[in-house]
């Protein structure tokens, strides 16, 4: 089976983890801080905070900016459920903004229209989570302008996009989003096994994120109520969580980071090769977003909706581990029970009926890629014949 995504590990990665195993630290320690500093430097961000996974990162991002009951979070329906669930974790209401049918990202025009309507009835969102689908940022410049106009916090869910660029800067640099979230799941650009990172230019947010990831506890006397009892003393000053990462994860992440640019270059070359070899087939794909350079977490093609299942099953039967990203979040049974229904976000729903994610990862050989292309051509010929 050729999977749609997989990790790329070498001996240096293994040695980095073994070194931690032989050290005095296994849980959150100096390796976490080193990885945070290295990724912040790579992205040009002032602060980076590592947590156990990107879902935890999204939750803490929302908490840190004060999202709570009575507030609203909006995001794209074309995403993994965590991009929406993070709002519900905070007690907020969640809604969606339809996608641009070309870029497959949250549509800035649809957002502007929805914001204007929400302002008229006093129901503006407090947070908008902009998802960098497939590794490509949204129209972040436009979204940031809307954030200033309507006074919401802009969080970029860049779980797919570590190593990507926008407006000539690394995603995570902080020129447009208040907080950027990365994921290090094994199918992502670099991996820590499980793990996530929050980047922000604001010291106040970074300080609160660090406190929230560790039970809401502080050892800083300036944050305590009353005096300290001694050097052992700590206080829980708010309700936090155990969202800490381990030094094992961080050591792997720091080692992987040294090859991030190589991984993105390999993915980009494979994506370009897909584009060239698939040009004669009846397919559509994700269009480029102005100012964005994708990290190519996913390579998605679109086939006629009535043919998608047959093509998908042919590819799986031929040992090609294709997948579908994503079932629109609002169509999940849980969200239907909240009042969402089919037809509310037609662009996302139409895209879903046609989407197939092809294998794409650093280490995918050209021979394996040719096998994917040949089987896809065969499947399309069969269903079209």
Coordinates of C-alpha atoms in Angstrom, one line a residue:
X1 CA 0.0 0.0 0.0
X2 CA 1.3 3.5 -0.9
X3 CA -0.2 5.7 1.9
X4 CA -1.5 9.2 1.3
X5 CA 1.0 10.4 3.8
X6 CA 3.8 9.1 6.1
X7 CA 6.6 10.3 8.3
X8 CA 10.2 10.5 7.1
X9 CA 12.7 9.5 9.7
X10 CA 16.5 9.1 9.6
X11 CA 19.3 8.0 12.0
X12 CA 19.8 11.5 13.2
X13 CA 16.1 11.6 14.4
X14 CA 16.5 8.4 16.2
X15 CA 19.8 9.5 17.8
X16 CA 18.1 12.7 19.0
X17 CA 15.4 10.7 20.8
X18 CA 17.9 8.2 22.2
X19 CA 19.9 11.1 23.6
X20 CA 16.9 12.2 25.6
X21 CA 16.2 8.7 26.8
X22 CA 19.7 8.7 28.3
X23 CA 19.3 12.2 29.9
X24 CA 17.7 13.3 33.1
X25 CA 14.6 14.7 31.3
X26 CA 11.8 12.8 29.6
X27 CA 8.8 15.0 30.1
X28 CA 8.7 18.8 29.3
X29 CA 12.2 20.1 29.8
X30 CA 15.1 21.7 28.0
X31 CA 14.5 19.9 24.7
X32 CA 11.0 21.5 24.5
X33 CA 12.5 24.9 25.1
X34 CA 15.1 24.4 22.4
X35 CA 12.6 23.2 19.9
X36 CA 10.3 26.2 20.7
X37 CA 13.2 28.6 20.2
X38 CA 14.4 26.9 17.0
X39 CA 10.9 27.0 15.4
X40 CA 10.3 30.6 16.5
X41 CA 13.6 31.6 14.9
X42 CA 12.8 29.7 11.7
X43 CA 9.4 31.5 11.4
X44 CA 10.6 34.9 12.6
X45 CA 8.1 34.8 15.5
X46 CA 8.8 36.3 19.0
X47 CA 7.2 33.4 20.9
X48 CA 6.5 29.7 20.4
X49 CA 4.8 27.4 22.9
X50 CA 4.8 23.6 22.4
X51 CA 1.9 21.4 23.5
X52 CA 0.9 17.7 23.1
X53 CA -1.1 18.1 19.9
X54 CA -2.6 20.7 17.6
X55 CA -6.1 20.2 19.0
X56 CA -4.8 21.2 22.4
X57 CA -3.1 24.1 20.7
X58 CA -6.3 25.3 19.1
X59 CA -8.1 25.0 22.5
X60 CA -5.5 27.0 24.3
X61 CA -5.4 29.6 21.6
X62 CA -9.1 30.2 22.1
X63 CA -8.8 30.3 25.8
X64 CA -5.9 32.6 25.8
X65 CA -7.8 35.3 23.8
X66 CA -10.7 35.0 26.1
X67 CA -13.2 33.0 24.1
X68 CA -16.1 31.8 26.3
X69 CA -19.8 31.4 26.8
X70 CA -21.8 33.9 24.8
X71 CA -19.0 34.4 22.2
X72 CA -18.9 33.1 18.7
X73 CA -16.2 31.3 16.7
X74 CA -16.3 31.0 12.9
X75 CA -14.2 28.7 10.8
X76 CA -14.2 26.8 7.5
X77 CA -16.3 23.7 7.0
X78 CA -13.5 22.2 4.9
X79 CA -11.3 21.2 7.8
X80 CA -10.8 18.6 10.5
X81 CA -13.3 18.8 13.3
X82 CA -10.8 20.2 15.8
X83 CA -10.9 23.6 14.0
X84 CA -14.5 24.0 15.1
X85 CA -14.5 21.9 18.3
X86 CA -12.0 24.2 20.0
X87 CA -14.7 26.9 20.2
X88 CA -17.2 24.4 21.8
X89 CA -14.6 23.4 24.3
X90 CA -14.7 27.1 25.5
X91 CA -18.4 27.2 25.7
X92 CA -18.8 29.4 22.6
X93 CA -21.1 29.1 19.7
X94 CA -19.6 27.8 16.4
X95 CA -20.6 28.7 12.9
X96 CA -18.9 28.3 9.5
X97 CA -18.0 30.4 6.4
X98 CA -18.1 28.7 3.0
X99 CA -15.0 28.1 1.0
X100 CA -13.7 29.6 -2.2
X101 CA -14.3 26.8 -4.8
X102 CA -10.9 27.3 -6.3
X103 CA -8.5 27.7 -3.4
X104 CA -10.7 25.5 -1.1
X105 CA -9.9 27.9 1.7
X106 CA -12.3 30.0 3.7
X107 CA -13.6 32.6 1.3
X108 CA -12.8 36.2 2.2
X109 CA -15.8 37.5 0.2
X110 CA -18.2 35.2 2.0
X111 CA -16.7 36.2 5.3
X112 CA -17.0 39.9 4.6
X113 CA -20.7 39.4 3.6
X114 CA -21.4 37.3 6.7
X115 CA -19.7 39.8 9.0
X116 CA -21.7 42.7 7.6
X117 CA -24.9 40.8 8.2
X118 CA -23.8 39.8 11.7
X119 CA -22.9 43.3 12.6
X120 CA -26.5 44.4 11.8
X121 CA -27.9 42.0 14.4
X122 CA -25.1 42.3 16.9
X123 CA -23.8 38.8 16.5
X124 CA -20.2 39.2 15.4
X125 CA -17.6 36.5 16.1
X126 CA -15.0 37.0 18.7
X127 CA -12.6 34.5 16.9
X128 CA -12.2 33.4 13.3
X129 CA -10.1 30.3 12.7
X130 CA -8.6 30.5 9.2
X131 CA -7.5 27.0 8.0
X132 CA -4.5 26.7 5.7
X133 CA -6.0 23.8 3.8
X134 CA -3.5 21.4 2.2
X135 CA -0.6 23.6 3.3
X136 CA -1.7 26.9 1.6
X137 CA -2.7 30.0 3.6
X138 CA -6.0 31.7 3.1
X139 CA -6.1 35.3 1.9
X140 CA -4.6 36.4 5.2
X141 CA -4.1 40.0 4.2
X142 CA -7.8 40.4 3.5
X143 CA -8.8 38.5 6.6
X144 CA -6.5 40.6 8.8
X145 CA -8.1 43.7 7.4
X146 CA -11.5 42.3 8.3
X147 CA -10.3 41.4 11.7
X148 CA -9.3 45.0 12.3
X149 CA -12.6 46.3 10.9
X150 CA -14.8 44.0 12.9
X151 CA -12.5 43.5 15.9
X152 CA -12.2 39.8 16.0
X153 CA -9.1 37.7 16.8
X154 CA -7.7 35.9 13.8
X155 CA -6.2 32.5 14.5
X156 CA -4.5 30.7 11.6
X157 CA -4.9 26.9 11.9
X158 CA -1.7 26.1 9.9
X159 CA -1.7 22.5 11.0
X160 CA -0.9 21.7 7.3
X161 CA 1.4 24.5 6.7
X162 CA 4.7 24.5 8.7
X163 CA 7.3 25.5 6.1
X164 CA 4.8 27.3 3.9
X165 CA 5.1 31.0 3.1
X166 CA 2.7 33.9 2.8
X167 CA 3.5 37.4 1.6
X168 CA 7.1 36.5 1.3
X169 CA 7.4 35.5 5.0
X170 CA 7.2 32.1 6.7
X171 CA 3.8 31.1 7.9
X172 CA 3.9 31.7 11.7
X173 CA 5.8 35.0 11.4
X174 CA 2.8 36.8 12.8
X175 CA 2.2 39.6 10.3
X176 CA -1.5 38.8 9.9
X177 CA -2.7 36.2 12.5
X178 CA -2.7 36.8 16.3
X179 CA -1.8 33.2 16.9
X180 CA -0.6 30.5 14.4
X181 CA -1.0 26.8 15.2
X182 CA 1.1 24.0 13.7
X183 CA 0.6 20.2 13.9
X184 CA 3.4 17.6 14.0
X185 CA 1.3 14.4 13.4
X186 CA 3.2 11.8 11.4
X187 CA 1.5 12.6 8.1
X188 CA 2.3 16.3 8.4
X189 CA 5.4 18.1 7.0
X190 CA 7.6 17.3 10.1
X191 CA 6.6 15.1 13.0
X192 CA 7.1 14.7 16.7
X193 CA 4.8 11.7 16.8
X194 CA 2.0 13.8 18.2
X195 CA 2.5 17.4 19.0
X196 CA 1.5 21.0 18.3
X197 CA 3.0 24.5 18.5
X198 CA 1.5 27.9 19.0
X199 CA 3.3 31.0 17.6
X200 CA 2.5 34.5 18.5
X201 CA 4.1 37.9 18.6
X202 CA 2.4 38.9 21.8
X203 CA 4.2 38.3 25.1
X204 CA 1.0 38.4 27.1
X205 CA -0.6 35.6 25.0
X206 CA 2.6 33.5 25.2
X207 CA 2.7 33.8 28.9
X208 CA -0.9 32.7 29.3
X209 CA -0.5 29.9 26.9
X210 CA 2.4 28.5 28.9
X211 CA 0.4 28.7 32.1
X212 CA -2.7 27.1 30.5
X213 CA -0.8 24.2 29.2
X214 CA 0.3 23.3 32.7
X215 CA -2.8 23.3 34.9
X216 CA -3.0 27.1 35.2
X217 CA -0.1 26.9 37.6
X218 CA 2.6 29.6 38.1
X219 CA 5.8 29.8 40.1
X220 CA 6.2 33.5 39.2
X221 CA 5.7 35.6 42.3
X222 CA 4.5 38.5 40.2
X223 CA 1.4 36.4 39.2
X224 CA 0.6 35.1 42.6
X225 CA -2.0 36.2 45.1
X226 CA -0.2 37.2 48.2
X227 CA 3.3 36.3 49.1
X228 CA 5.3 33.1 48.4
X229 CA 5.9 30.5 51.1
X230 CA 9.3 29.7 49.8
X231 CA 11.3 28.4 46.8
X232 CA 9.0 25.3 46.5
X233 CA 5.9 27.4 46.3
X234 CA 3.4 27.5 43.3
X235 CA -0.1 28.6 42.8
X236 CA -2.9 27.6 40.5
X237 CA -4.2 31.0 39.4
X238 CA -6.7 29.8 36.7
X239 CA -8.1 26.5 35.4
X240 CA -5.6 25.0 33.0
X241 CA -4.8 21.6 31.5
X242 CA -2.1 19.1 31.2
X243 CA -1.3 19.8 27.6
X244 CA 2.5 19.6 28.0
X245 CA 4.7 17.9 25.4
X246 CA 7.7 15.7 26.2
X247 CA 11.4 16.2 25.6
X248 CA 11.2 13.0 23.5
X249 CA 8.8 14.7 21.1
X250 CA 10.7 17.9 21.1
X251 CA 14.0 16.3 20.3
X252 CA 12.5 14.5 17.3
X253 CA 10.9 17.8 16.2
X254 CA 14.1 19.7 16.4
X255 CA 15.9 17.1 14.4
X256 CA 13.1 17.1 11.8
X257 CA 13.2 20.9 11.6
X258 CA 16.7 20.8 10.2
X259 CA 15.2 19.1 7.1
X260 CA 12.0 21.1 6.9
X261 CA 13.0 23.1 3.8
X262 CA 14.1 19.8 2.1
X263 CA 10.8 18.2 2.9
X264 CA 8.9 21.1 1.5
X265 CA 11.0 21.2 -1.6
X266 CA 10.5 17.5 -2.2
X267 CA 6.7 17.8 -1.7
X268 CA 6.7 20.8 -4.1
X269 CA 8.5 18.9 -6.8
X270 CA 6.2 16.0 -6.5
X271 CA 3.1 18.3 -6.6
X272 CA 4.6 19.9 -9.7
X273 CA 5.1 16.5 -11.3
X274 CA 1.5 15.5 -10.5
X275 CA 0.3 18.7 -12.2
X276 CA 2.3 17.9 -15.3
X277 CA 1.4 14.2 -15.6
X278 CA -2.3 14.6 -14.8
X279 CA -2.8 17.5 -17.1
X280 CA -4.6 15.4 -19.7
X281 CA -7.1 13.8 -17.4
X282 CA -10.6 15.0 -16.5
X283 CA -9.6 16.4 -13.1
X284 CA -9.6 19.7 -11.2
X285 CA -7.3 20.6 -8.3
X286 CA -6.7 23.3 -5.7
X287 CA -5.9 26.6 -7.2
X288 CA -3.1 28.8 -5.9
X289 CA -3.9 31.6 -3.4
X290 CA -2.3 34.9 -4.2
X291 CA 0.8 35.6 -2.1
X292 CA 0.9 32.0 -0.8
X293 CA 3.5 29.3 -1.3
X294 CA 2.1 26.0 -0.1
X295 CA 3.9 23.4 2.0
X296 CA 1.9 20.7 0.1
X297 CA 0.6 18.7 3.0
X298 CA -2.1 17.4 0.6
X299 CA -2.5 17.0 -3.1
X300 CA -6.2 16.9 -3.8
X301 CA -7.8 16.1 -7.2
X302 CA -11.5 16.4 -8.0
X303 CA -13.4 13.9 -10.1
X304 CA -17.1 14.0 -11.2
X305 CA -19.2 13.3 -8.1
X306 CA -21.0 10.3 -9.7
X307 CA -17.5 8.7 -10.4
X308 CA -15.7 9.5 -7.1
X309 CA -16.6 6.4 -5.2
X310 CA -15.7 4.0 -8.1
X311 CA -12.4 5.8 -8.7
X312 CA -11.6 5.8 -4.9
X313 CA -12.3 2.1 -4.6
X314 CA -10.3 1.2 -7.7
X315 CA -7.3 3.1 -6.3
X316 CA -7.6 1.5 -2.8
X317 CA -7.9 -1.9 -4.5
X318 CA -4.7 -1.3 -6.5
X319 CA -2.8 -0.5 -3.3
X320 CA -3.0 3.2 -3.5
X321 CA -3.9 4.6 0.0
X322 CA -6.0 7.6 -1.2
X323 CA -8.1 9.5 1.3
X324 CA -10.7 12.2 1.4
X325 CA -10.1 15.6 3.0
X326 CA -12.6 16.6 4.3
X327 CA -16.2 15.7 5.1
X328 CA -17.7 19.1 5.8
X329 CA -17.7 19.6 9.6
X330 CA -21.3 20.9 9.6
X331 CA -22.5 17.6 8.1
X332 CA -21.2 15.5 11.0
X333 CA -24.0 14.1 13.1
X334 CA -22.9 16.0 16.2
X335 CA -23.1 19.3 14.3
X336 CA -26.3 18.4 12.7
X337 CA -27.7 18.1 16.2
X338 CA -26.6 21.7 16.8
X339 CA -28.9 22.8 13.9
X340 CA -26.6 22.6 10.9
X341 CA -27.9 21.0 7.7
X342 CA -27.0 20.1 4.2
X343 CA -27.2 23.0 1.8
X344 CA -25.9 25.7 4.1
X345 CA -22.3 25.8 2.7
X346 CA -22.8 24.6 -0.9
X347 CA -19.2 25.2 -2.1
X348 CA -17.7 23.0 0.7
X349 CA -20.4 20.3 0.1
X350 CA -19.8 20.3 -3.7
X351 CA -16.1 20.1 -3.2
X352 CA -16.4 17.2 -0.8
X353 CA -18.5 15.1 -3.3
X354 CA -15.6 15.3 -5.8
X355 CA -12.4 15.2 -3.6
X356 CA -9.7 12.5 -3.5
X357 CA -6.4 13.1 -1.8
X358 CA -3.5 11.4 -3.6
X359 CA -0.3 10.1 -1.9
X360 CA 2.1 13.0 -1.3
X361 CA 5.1 12.9 1.2
X362 CA 8.8 13.4 1.3
X363 CA 10.2 10.0 0.3
X364 CA 7.5 9.1 -2.2
X365 CA 9.5 7.9 -5.2
X366 CA 8.8 8.9 -8.8
X367 CA 8.1 5.2 -9.6
X368 CA 5.5 5.1 -6.8
X369 CA 4.0 8.3 -8.0
X370 CA 3.9 6.9 -11.6
X371 CA 2.0 4.0 -10.2
X372 CA -0.5 6.3 -8.6
X373 CA -0.9 8.3 -11.8
X374 CA -1.3 5.2 -14.0
X375 CA -3.9 3.7 -11.7
X376 CA -5.8 7.0 -11.5
X377 CA -5.8 7.1 -15.4
X378 CA -7.1 3.5 -15.5
X379 CA -9.8 4.2 -13.0
X380 CA -11.0 7.3 -14.9
X381 CA -11.0 5.5 -18.2
X382 CA -13.1 2.7 -16.7
X383 CA -15.7 4.9 -15.1
X384 CA -15.8 7.2 -18.2
X385 CA -16.0 4.4 -20.7

